[in-house]
Coordinates of C-alpha atoms in Angstrom, one line a residue:
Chain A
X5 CA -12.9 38.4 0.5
X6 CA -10.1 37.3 2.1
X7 CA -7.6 35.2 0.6
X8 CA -5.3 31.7 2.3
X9 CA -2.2 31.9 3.1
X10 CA -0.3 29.6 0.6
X11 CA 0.1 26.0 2.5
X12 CA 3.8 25.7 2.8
X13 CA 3.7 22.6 5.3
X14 CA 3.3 19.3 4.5
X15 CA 3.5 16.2 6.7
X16 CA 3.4 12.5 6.6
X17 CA 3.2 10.0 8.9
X18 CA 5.0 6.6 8.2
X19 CA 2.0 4.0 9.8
X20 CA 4.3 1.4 10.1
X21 CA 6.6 3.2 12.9
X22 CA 4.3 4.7 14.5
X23 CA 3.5 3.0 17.8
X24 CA 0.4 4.9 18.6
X25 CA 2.6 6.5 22.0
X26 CA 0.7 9.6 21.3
X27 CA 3.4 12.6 21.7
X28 CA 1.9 14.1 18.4
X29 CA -1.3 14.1 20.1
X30 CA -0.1 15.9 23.3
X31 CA 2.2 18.4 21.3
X32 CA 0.0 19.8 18.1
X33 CA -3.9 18.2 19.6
X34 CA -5.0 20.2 16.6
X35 CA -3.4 17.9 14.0
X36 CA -2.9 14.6 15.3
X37 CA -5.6 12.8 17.5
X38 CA -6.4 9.2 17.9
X39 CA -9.3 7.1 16.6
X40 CA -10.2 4.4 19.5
X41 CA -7.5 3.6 21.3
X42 CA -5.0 2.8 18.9
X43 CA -5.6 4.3 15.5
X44 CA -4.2 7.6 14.5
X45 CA -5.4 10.6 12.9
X46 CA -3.6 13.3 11.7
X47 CA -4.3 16.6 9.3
X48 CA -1.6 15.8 6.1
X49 CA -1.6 20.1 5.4
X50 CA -1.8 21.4 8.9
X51 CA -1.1 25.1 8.2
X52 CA 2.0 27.2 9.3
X53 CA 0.4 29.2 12.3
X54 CA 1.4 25.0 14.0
X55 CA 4.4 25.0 12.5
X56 CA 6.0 25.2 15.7
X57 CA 3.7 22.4 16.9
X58 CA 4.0 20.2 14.0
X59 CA 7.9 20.5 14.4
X60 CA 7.9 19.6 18.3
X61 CA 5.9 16.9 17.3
X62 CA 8.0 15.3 15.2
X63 CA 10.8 15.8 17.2
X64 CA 9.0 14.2 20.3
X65 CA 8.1 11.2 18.5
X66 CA 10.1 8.0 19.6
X67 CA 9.9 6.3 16.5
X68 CA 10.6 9.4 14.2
X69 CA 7.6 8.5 12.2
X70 CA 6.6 11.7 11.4
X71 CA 7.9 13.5 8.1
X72 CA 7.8 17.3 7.6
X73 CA 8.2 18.7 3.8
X74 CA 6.9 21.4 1.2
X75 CA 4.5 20.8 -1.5
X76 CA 5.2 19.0 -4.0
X77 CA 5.3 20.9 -7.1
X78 CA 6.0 20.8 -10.8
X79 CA 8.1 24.1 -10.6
X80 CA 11.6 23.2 -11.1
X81 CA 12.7 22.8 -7.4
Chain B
X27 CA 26.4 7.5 -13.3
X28 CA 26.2 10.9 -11.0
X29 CA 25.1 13.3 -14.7
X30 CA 23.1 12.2 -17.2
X31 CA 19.5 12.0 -17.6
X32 CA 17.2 9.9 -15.5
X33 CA 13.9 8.9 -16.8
X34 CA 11.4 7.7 -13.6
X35 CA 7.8 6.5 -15.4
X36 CA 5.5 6.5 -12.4
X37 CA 5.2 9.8 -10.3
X38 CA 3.3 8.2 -7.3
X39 CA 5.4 8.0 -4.0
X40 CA 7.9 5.5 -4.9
X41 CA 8.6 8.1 -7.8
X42 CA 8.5 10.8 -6.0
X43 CA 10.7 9.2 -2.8
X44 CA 13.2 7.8 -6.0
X45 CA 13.4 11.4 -7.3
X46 CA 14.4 12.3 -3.5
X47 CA 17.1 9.6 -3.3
X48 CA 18.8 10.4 -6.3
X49 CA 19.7 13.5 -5.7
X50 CA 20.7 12.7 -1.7
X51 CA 22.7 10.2 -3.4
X52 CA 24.6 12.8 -5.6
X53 CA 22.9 12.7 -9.2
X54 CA 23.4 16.3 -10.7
X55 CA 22.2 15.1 -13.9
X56 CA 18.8 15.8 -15.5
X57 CA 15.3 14.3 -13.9
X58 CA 12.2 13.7 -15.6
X59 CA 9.0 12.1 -13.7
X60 CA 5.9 10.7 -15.8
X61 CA 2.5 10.2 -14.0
X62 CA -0.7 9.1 -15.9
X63 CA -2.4 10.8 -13.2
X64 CA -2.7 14.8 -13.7
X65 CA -2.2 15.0 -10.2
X66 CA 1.3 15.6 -8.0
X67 CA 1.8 12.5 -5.7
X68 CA -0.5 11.6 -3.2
X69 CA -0.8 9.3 -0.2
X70 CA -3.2 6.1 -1.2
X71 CA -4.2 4.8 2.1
X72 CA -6.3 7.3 3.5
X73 CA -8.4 6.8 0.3
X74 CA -10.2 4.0 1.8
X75 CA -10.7 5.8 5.0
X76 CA -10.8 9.4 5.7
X77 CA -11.2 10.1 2.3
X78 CA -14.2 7.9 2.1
X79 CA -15.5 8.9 5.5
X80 CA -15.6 12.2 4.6
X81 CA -12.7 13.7 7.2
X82 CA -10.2 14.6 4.6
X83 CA -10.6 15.7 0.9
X84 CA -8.5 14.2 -1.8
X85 CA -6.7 17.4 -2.4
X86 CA -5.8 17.0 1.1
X87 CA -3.5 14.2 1.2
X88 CA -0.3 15.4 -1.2
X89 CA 2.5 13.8 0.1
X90 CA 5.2 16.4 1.3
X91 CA 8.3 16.6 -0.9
X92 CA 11.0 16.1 1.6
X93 CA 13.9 18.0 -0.6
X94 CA 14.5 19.7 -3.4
X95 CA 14.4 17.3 -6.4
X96 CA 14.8 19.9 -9.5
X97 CA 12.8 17.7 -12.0
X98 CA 10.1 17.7 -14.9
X99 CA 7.2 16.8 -14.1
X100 CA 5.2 14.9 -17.0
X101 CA 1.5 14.6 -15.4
X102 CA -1.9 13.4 -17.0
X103 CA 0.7 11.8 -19.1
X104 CA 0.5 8.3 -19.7
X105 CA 4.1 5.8 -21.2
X106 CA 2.6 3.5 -23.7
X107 CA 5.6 2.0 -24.3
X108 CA 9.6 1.6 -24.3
X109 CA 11.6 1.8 -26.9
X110 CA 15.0 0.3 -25.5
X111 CA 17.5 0.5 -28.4
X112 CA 16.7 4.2 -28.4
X113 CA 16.9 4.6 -24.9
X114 CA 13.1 6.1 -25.2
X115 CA 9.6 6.2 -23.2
X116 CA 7.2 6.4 -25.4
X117 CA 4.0 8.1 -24.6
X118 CA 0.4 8.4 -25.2
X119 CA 0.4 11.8 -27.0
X120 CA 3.6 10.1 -29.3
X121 CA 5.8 11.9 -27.4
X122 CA 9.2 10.2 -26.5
X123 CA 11.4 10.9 -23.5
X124 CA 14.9 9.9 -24.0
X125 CA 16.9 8.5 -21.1
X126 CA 20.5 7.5 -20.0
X127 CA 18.8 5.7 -17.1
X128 CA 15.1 4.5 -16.5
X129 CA 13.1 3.6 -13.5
X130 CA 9.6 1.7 -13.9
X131 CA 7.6 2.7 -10.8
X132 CA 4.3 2.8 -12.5
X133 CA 2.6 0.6 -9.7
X134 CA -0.6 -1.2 -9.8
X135 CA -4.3 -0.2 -10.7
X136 CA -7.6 -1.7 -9.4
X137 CA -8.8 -5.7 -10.9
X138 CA -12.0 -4.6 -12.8
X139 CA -15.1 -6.1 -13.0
X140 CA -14.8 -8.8 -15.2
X141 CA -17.4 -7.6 -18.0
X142 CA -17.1 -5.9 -20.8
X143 CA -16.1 -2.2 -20.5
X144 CA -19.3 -0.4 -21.5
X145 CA -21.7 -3.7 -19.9
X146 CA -21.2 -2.8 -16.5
X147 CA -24.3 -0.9 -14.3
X148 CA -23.5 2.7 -13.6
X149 CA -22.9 2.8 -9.8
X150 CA -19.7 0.2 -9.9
X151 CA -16.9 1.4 -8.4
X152 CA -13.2 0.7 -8.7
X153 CA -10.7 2.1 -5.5
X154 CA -7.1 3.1 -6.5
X155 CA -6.7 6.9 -7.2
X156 CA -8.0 10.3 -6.4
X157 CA -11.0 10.7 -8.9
X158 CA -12.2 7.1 -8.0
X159 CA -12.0 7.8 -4.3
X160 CA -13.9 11.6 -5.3
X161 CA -16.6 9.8 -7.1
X162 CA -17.2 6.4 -4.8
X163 CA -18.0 9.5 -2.0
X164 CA -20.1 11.8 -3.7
X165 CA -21.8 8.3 -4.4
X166 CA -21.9 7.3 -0.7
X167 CA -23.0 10.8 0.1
X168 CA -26.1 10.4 -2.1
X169 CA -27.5 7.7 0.1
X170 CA -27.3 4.7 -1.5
X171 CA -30.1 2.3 0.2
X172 CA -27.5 -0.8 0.1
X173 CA -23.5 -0.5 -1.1
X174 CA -22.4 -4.0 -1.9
X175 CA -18.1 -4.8 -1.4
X176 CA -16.7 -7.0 -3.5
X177 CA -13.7 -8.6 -2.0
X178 CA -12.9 -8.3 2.0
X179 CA -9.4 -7.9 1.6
X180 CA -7.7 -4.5 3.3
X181 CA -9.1 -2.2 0.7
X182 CA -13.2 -3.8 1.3
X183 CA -12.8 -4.1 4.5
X184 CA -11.8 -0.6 4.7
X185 CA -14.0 0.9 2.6
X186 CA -17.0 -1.1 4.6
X187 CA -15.9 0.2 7.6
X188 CA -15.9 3.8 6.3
X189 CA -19.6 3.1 4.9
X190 CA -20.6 2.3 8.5
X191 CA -18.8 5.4 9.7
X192 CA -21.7 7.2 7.3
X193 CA -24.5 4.9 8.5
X194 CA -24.4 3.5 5.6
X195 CA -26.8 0.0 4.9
X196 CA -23.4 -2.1 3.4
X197 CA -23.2 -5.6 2.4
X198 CA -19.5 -7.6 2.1
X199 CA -18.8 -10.8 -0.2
X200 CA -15.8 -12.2 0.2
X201 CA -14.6 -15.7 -0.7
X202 CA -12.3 -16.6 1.8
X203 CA -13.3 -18.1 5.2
X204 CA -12.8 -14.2 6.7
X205 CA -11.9 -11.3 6.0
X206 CA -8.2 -10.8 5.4
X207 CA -7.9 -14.8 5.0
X208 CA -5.8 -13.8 1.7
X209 CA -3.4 -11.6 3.7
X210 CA -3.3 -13.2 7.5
X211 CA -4.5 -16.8 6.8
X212 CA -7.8 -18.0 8.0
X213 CA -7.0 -18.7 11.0
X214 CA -5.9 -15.9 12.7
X215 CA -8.1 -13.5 10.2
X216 CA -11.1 -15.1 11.7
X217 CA -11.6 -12.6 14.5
X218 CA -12.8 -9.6 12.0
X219 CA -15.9 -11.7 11.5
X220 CA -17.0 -10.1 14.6
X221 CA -15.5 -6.7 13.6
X222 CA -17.6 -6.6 10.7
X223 CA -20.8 -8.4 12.1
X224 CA -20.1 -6.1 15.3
X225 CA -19.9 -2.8 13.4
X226 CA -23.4 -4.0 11.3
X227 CA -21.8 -5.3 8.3
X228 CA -23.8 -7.6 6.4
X229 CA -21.0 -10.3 6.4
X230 CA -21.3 -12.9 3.6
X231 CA -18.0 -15.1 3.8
X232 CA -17.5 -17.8 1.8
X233 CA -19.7 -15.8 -1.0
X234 CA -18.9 -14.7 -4.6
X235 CA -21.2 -12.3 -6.8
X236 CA -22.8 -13.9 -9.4
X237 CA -23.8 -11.3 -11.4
X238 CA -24.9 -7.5 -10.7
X239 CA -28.4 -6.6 -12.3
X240 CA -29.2 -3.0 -13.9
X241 CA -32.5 -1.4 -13.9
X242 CA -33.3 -0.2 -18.0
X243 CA -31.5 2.9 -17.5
X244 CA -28.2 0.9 -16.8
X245 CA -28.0 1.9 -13.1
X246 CA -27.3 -1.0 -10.8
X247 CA -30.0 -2.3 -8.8
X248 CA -29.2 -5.8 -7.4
X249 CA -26.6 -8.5 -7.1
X250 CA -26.8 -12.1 -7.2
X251 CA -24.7 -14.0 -5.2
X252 CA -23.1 -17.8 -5.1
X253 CA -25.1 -18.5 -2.0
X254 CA -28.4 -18.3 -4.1
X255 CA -29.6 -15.0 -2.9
X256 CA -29.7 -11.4 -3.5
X257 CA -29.2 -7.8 -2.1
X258 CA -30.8 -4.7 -3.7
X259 CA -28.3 -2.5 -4.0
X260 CA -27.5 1.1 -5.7
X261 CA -23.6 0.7 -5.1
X262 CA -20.8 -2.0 -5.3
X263 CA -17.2 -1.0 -5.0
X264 CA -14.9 -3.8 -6.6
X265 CA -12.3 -4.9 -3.8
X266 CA -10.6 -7.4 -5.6
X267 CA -7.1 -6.2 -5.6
X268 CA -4.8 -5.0 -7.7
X269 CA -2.6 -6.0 -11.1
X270 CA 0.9 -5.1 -11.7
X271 CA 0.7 -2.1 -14.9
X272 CA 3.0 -3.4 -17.3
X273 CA 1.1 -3.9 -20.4
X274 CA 3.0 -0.4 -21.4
X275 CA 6.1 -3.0 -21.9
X276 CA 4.8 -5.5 -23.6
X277 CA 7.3 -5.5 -27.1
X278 CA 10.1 -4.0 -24.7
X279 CA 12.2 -6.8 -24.4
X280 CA 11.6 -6.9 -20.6
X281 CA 10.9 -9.7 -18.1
X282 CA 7.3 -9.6 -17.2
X283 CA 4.6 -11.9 -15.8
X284 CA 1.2 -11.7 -14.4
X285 CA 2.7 -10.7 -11.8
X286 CA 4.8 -7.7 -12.4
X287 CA 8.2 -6.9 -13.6
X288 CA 10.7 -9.1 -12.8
X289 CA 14.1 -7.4 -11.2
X290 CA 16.5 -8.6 -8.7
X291 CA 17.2 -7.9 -4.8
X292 CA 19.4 -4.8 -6.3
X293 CA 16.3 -3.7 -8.1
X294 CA 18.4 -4.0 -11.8
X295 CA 15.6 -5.3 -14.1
X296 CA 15.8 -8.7 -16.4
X297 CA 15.2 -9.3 -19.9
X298 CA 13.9 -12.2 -21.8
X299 CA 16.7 -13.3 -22.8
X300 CA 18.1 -13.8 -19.1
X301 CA 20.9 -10.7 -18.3
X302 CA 19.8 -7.3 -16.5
X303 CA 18.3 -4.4 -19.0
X304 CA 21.0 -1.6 -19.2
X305 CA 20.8 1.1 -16.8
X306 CA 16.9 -0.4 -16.3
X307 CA 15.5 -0.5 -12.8
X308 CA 12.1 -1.2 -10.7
X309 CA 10.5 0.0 -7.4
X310 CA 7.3 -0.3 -5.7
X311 CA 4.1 -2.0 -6.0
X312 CA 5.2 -2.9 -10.0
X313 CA 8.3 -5.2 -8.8
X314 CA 8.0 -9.1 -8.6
X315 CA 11.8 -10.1 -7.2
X316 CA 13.5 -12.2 -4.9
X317 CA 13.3 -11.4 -1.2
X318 CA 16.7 -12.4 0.6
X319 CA 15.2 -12.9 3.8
X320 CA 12.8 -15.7 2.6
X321 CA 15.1 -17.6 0.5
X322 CA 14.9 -15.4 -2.6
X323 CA 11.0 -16.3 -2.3
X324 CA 9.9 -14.3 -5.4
X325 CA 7.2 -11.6 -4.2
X326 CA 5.2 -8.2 -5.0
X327 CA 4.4 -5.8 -2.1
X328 CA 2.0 -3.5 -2.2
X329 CA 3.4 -2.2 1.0
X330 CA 3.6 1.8 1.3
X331 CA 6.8 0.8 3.1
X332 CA 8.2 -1.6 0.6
X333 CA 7.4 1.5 -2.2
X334 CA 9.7 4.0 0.0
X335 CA 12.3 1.8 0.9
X336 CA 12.7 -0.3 -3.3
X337 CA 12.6 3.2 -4.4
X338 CA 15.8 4.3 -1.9
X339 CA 17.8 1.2 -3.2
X340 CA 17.2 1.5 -6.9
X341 CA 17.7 4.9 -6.9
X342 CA 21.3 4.5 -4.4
X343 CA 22.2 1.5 -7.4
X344 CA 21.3 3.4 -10.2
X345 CA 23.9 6.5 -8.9
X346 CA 26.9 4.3 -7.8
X347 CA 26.3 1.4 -10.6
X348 CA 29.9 0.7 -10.9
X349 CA 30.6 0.7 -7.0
X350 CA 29.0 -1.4 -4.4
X351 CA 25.3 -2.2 -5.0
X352 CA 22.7 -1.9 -1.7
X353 CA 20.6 -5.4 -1.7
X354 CA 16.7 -4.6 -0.4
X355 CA 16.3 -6.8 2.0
X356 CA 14.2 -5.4 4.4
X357 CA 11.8 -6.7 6.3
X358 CA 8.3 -6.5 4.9
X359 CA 5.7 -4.1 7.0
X360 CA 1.9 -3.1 6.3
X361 CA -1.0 -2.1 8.8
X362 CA -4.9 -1.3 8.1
X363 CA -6.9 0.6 10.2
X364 CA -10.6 -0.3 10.1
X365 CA -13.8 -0.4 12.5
X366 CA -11.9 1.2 14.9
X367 CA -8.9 -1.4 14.9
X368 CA -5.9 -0.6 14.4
X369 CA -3.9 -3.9 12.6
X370 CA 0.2 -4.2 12.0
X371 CA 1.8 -6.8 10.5
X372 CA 5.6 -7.6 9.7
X373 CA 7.5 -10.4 7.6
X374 CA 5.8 -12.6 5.2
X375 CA 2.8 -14.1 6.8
X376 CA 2.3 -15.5 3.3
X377 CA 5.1 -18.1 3.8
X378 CA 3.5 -19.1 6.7
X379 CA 2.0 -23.0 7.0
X380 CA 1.2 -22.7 11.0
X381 CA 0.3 -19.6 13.4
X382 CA 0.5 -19.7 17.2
X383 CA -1.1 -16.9 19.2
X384 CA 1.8 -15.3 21.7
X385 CA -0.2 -12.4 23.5
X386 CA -3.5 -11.7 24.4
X387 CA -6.6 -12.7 22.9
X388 CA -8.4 -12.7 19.8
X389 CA -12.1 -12.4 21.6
X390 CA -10.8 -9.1 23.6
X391 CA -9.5 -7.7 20.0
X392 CA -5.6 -7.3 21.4
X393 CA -3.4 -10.0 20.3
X394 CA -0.1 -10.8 19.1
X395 CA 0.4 -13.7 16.7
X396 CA 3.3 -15.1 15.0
X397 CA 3.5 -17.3 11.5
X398 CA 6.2 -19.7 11.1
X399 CA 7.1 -21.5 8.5
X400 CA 9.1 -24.9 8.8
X401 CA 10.2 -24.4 12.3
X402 CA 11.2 -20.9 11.6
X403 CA 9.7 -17.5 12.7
X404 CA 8.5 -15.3 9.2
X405 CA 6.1 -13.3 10.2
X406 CA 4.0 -11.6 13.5
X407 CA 0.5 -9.9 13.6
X408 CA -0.4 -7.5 16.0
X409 CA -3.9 -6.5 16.7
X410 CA -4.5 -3.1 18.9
X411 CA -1.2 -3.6 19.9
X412 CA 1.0 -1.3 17.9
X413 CA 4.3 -1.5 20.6
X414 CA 5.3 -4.9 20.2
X415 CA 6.9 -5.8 17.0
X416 CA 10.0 -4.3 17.3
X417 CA 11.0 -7.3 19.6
X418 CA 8.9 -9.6 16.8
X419 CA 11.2 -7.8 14.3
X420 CA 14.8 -8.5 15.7
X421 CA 14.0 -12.1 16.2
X422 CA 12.5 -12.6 12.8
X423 CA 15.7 -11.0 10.6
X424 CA 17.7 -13.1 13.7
X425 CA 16.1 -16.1 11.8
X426 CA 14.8 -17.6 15.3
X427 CA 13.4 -20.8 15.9
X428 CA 9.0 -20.7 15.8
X429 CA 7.2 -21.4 17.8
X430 CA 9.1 -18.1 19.2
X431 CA 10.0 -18.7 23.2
X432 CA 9.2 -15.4 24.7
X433 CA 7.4 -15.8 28.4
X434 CA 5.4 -12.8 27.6
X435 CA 3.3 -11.9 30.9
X436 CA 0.2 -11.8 28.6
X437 CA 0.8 -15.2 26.4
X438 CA -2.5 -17.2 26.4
X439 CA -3.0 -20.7 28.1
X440 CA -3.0 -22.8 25.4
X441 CA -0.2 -22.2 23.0
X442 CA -0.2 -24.9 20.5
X443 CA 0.5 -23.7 16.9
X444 CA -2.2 -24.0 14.3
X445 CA -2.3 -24.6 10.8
X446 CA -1.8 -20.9 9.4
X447 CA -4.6 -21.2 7.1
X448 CA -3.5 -19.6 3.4
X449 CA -4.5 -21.6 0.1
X450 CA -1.8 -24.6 -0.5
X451 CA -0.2 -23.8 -3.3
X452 CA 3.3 -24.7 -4.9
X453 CA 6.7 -23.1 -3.6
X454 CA 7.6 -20.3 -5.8
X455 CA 10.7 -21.6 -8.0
X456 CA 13.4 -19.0 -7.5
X457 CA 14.9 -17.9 -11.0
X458 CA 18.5 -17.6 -10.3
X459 CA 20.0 -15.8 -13.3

């Protein structure tokens, strides 16, 4: 039995800034994709092995829509 | 007040983004958080959609925490009640939290089915949380020969479009002209008629339910609607929107209404009696207040945007109350994403009495729209066109004139405006305290 790696990284996309340009898409393909032509799709707990990824996505994005973060928790922290 | 203790009732993502401000804005003092859900916060939308559809499980979508917030966390706990001269949140279990300050951020839950608890068919679904989303798809997955949406605003037109995703058999009464007619007004909502009929939707507009029938073992079996007919059905999901909870203050002295719980444009809550609540304050989909762009036009958003940003401001006021208090004025922004359609909108098409089309075309699915109200712009829709309202944006908080001039390469021939659509009803009076 193997066990998961704990999920450390969290993201959220704000849908009201995003502008569908796609630089998510192009920088982590396996955690943001589009629906249709417009619509996007994204993984919310992506794993850390895209950390990277994830980070150069939101970095890339024009409209900064994309938030990175931890998981919530109900530890004191 | 940077110490102290901060009591936030409502651990959803205004809470959670509240918890964040506070301590960005310097509070060192104690935090508490109460949830009635036992679960830690979690992003809504995608309960209508990928939760439904089956892409994402409802574990899935936690929000991220975006910074330490060193709190309590009160989960599966629900506040019953406030006890203001003792500076106390009362709770189901009897408990009480004590507080030097308070935010209310408890939000909204689902309208119910307006029968009895305990007379309505099992297979009757409210949306609004986790477990209802969890259930409604283990229901969907069952293969239901019919599922039957009550309501086509964004939530049933949504969840429709995720039961065609499944291949789902899916039926939608709504009582507006369209789709969305509460939201967009009729006349520019009118296009998802063919989004729905397109996608297979059996599209009933104009439609209430009469009644929904059980079989003898209390399952539901059939509706009955105002048009004199009926569907077999083995599901219905109730789409009817969503009331403000604040029957937890009724007895607390504060200012409350049908529509939720009155505060200002600094997000300080009122009191009967007319003055603010001490150290009392309101975020999110729970707040009814005056909206300085619109003329202090009183309003509740159940915006994911509006729940972020509220919960910023109250939480900057309720740190530097003695210093200079931020107003929340900004502009209003939602979006849905159904049948494959992505949909933005900005401002308050609500305010709107006439709608002009600026870009593109309804038929082709890619338009831009604006609502004005009076001569002035309030509002802009933008349908598969997610890159334009910035421009929309600057010229609606710039107060310009509608309809907007704007030469855009793509506007449509004719360009008269149109009545907007929404039900005529009275101007909201503006209580100036």
């Amino acid at each position: 039995m193997t066990t998961k790696p704990p999920v450390q990284l969290r993201i959220v996309v704000d849908l009201n800034r995003c502008q569908s340009y796609g630089q998510c898409v192009f920088a982590a393909p396996t955690v943001f994709r589009f629906h249709g032509e417009e619509l996007l799709e994204y993984d919310y707990a992506p794993g850390e092995r895209v950390r990277a990824e994830v980070e150069r996505a939101a970095t890339a994005c024009p409209v900064q829509a994309i938030a990175l973060g931890t998981p919530a928790t109900k530890a004191s922290r | 007040m940077s110490t102290g203790h901060i009591v936030v009732v409502g651990a959803s993502l205004a809470g959670l983004r509240a918890a964040e401000a506070l301590r960005d804005e310097g509070f060192t003092g104690g935090l508490t958080l109460i949830g009635d859900e036992p679960y830690l916060p979690y992003d809504r939308p995608p309960l209508s959609k990928a939760v439904l559809s089956g892409r994402l499980s409802e574990e899935h979508i936690e929000l991220p925490q975006l910074r330490t917030i060193d709190a309590r966390w009160l989960l599966g706990v629900a506040a019953t009640g406030l006890d203001r001269p003792h500076q106390q949140v009362i709770l189901a279990d009897g408990g009480r939290i004590g507080f030097d300050k308070l935010l209310i951020a408890t939000g909204t839950r689902a309208r119910p089915w307006p029968v009895a608890a305990g007379d309505a068919p099992r297979g009757v679904h409210l949306l609004r949380g986790r477990d209802d989303a969890a259930t409604l798809h283990a229901a969907l997955k069952a293969g239901p020969r019919r599922v039957l949406v009550i309501g086509g605003g964004f939530t049933g037109s949504e969840v429709a479009s995720s039961c065609r995703d499944l291949g789902l058999a899916v039926t939608l009464t709504h009582r507006g002209a369209a789709p969305l007619s509460g939201a967009l007004g009729s006349t520019l909502a009118h296009f998802t008629i063919g989004l729905h009929r397109d996608a297979g939707v059996d599209l009933r507009v104009a439609t209430t339910v009469d009644a929904l029938d059980s079989d003898e073992t209390g399952q539901l079996r059939r509706a009955r609607l105002s048009d004199g007919s009926a569907v077999d059905i083995d599901v219905a999901v109730v789409a009817l929107g969503a009331v403000s909870n604040i029957a937890w203050l009724a007895g607390s002295g504060l200012l409350t209404d049908h529509h939720g719980l009155r505060c200002d444009a600094t997000c300080r809550v009122y009191t009967t009696e007319g003055g603010f609540a001490d150290g009392t304050y309101a975020a999110g989909d729970v707040a009814y207040w005056p909206h300085p762009l619109y003329h202090d036009r009183l309003v509740r958003l159940e915006h994911w945007g509006n729940a972020i940003e509220q919960a910023r401001v109250a939480a900057h006021n309720m740190v530097h109350d003695s210093g200079e208090l931020r107003t929340h004025d900004q502009l209003p922004s939602f979006w849905s994403n159904q049948f494959g359609v992505n949909i933005k909108a900005i401002g308050l098409p609500t305010a709107a009495d006439q709608v002009v089309i600026t870009q593109g075309s309804p038929a082709e699915r890619k338009f831009v729209a604006a609502y004005g109200q009076k001569d002035r712009l309030v509002g802009a829709l933008a349908v598969n066109s997610p890159r334009v309202l910035d421009g929309y944006a600057a010229l609606i908080q710039a107060r310009a004139p509608f309809p907007p001039i704007l030469n855009a390469p793509d506007a449509p021939t004719d360009h008269d405006p149109l009545p907007a659509g929404f039900p005529q009803t009275l101007a909201s009076t503006t209580a100036r305290h």
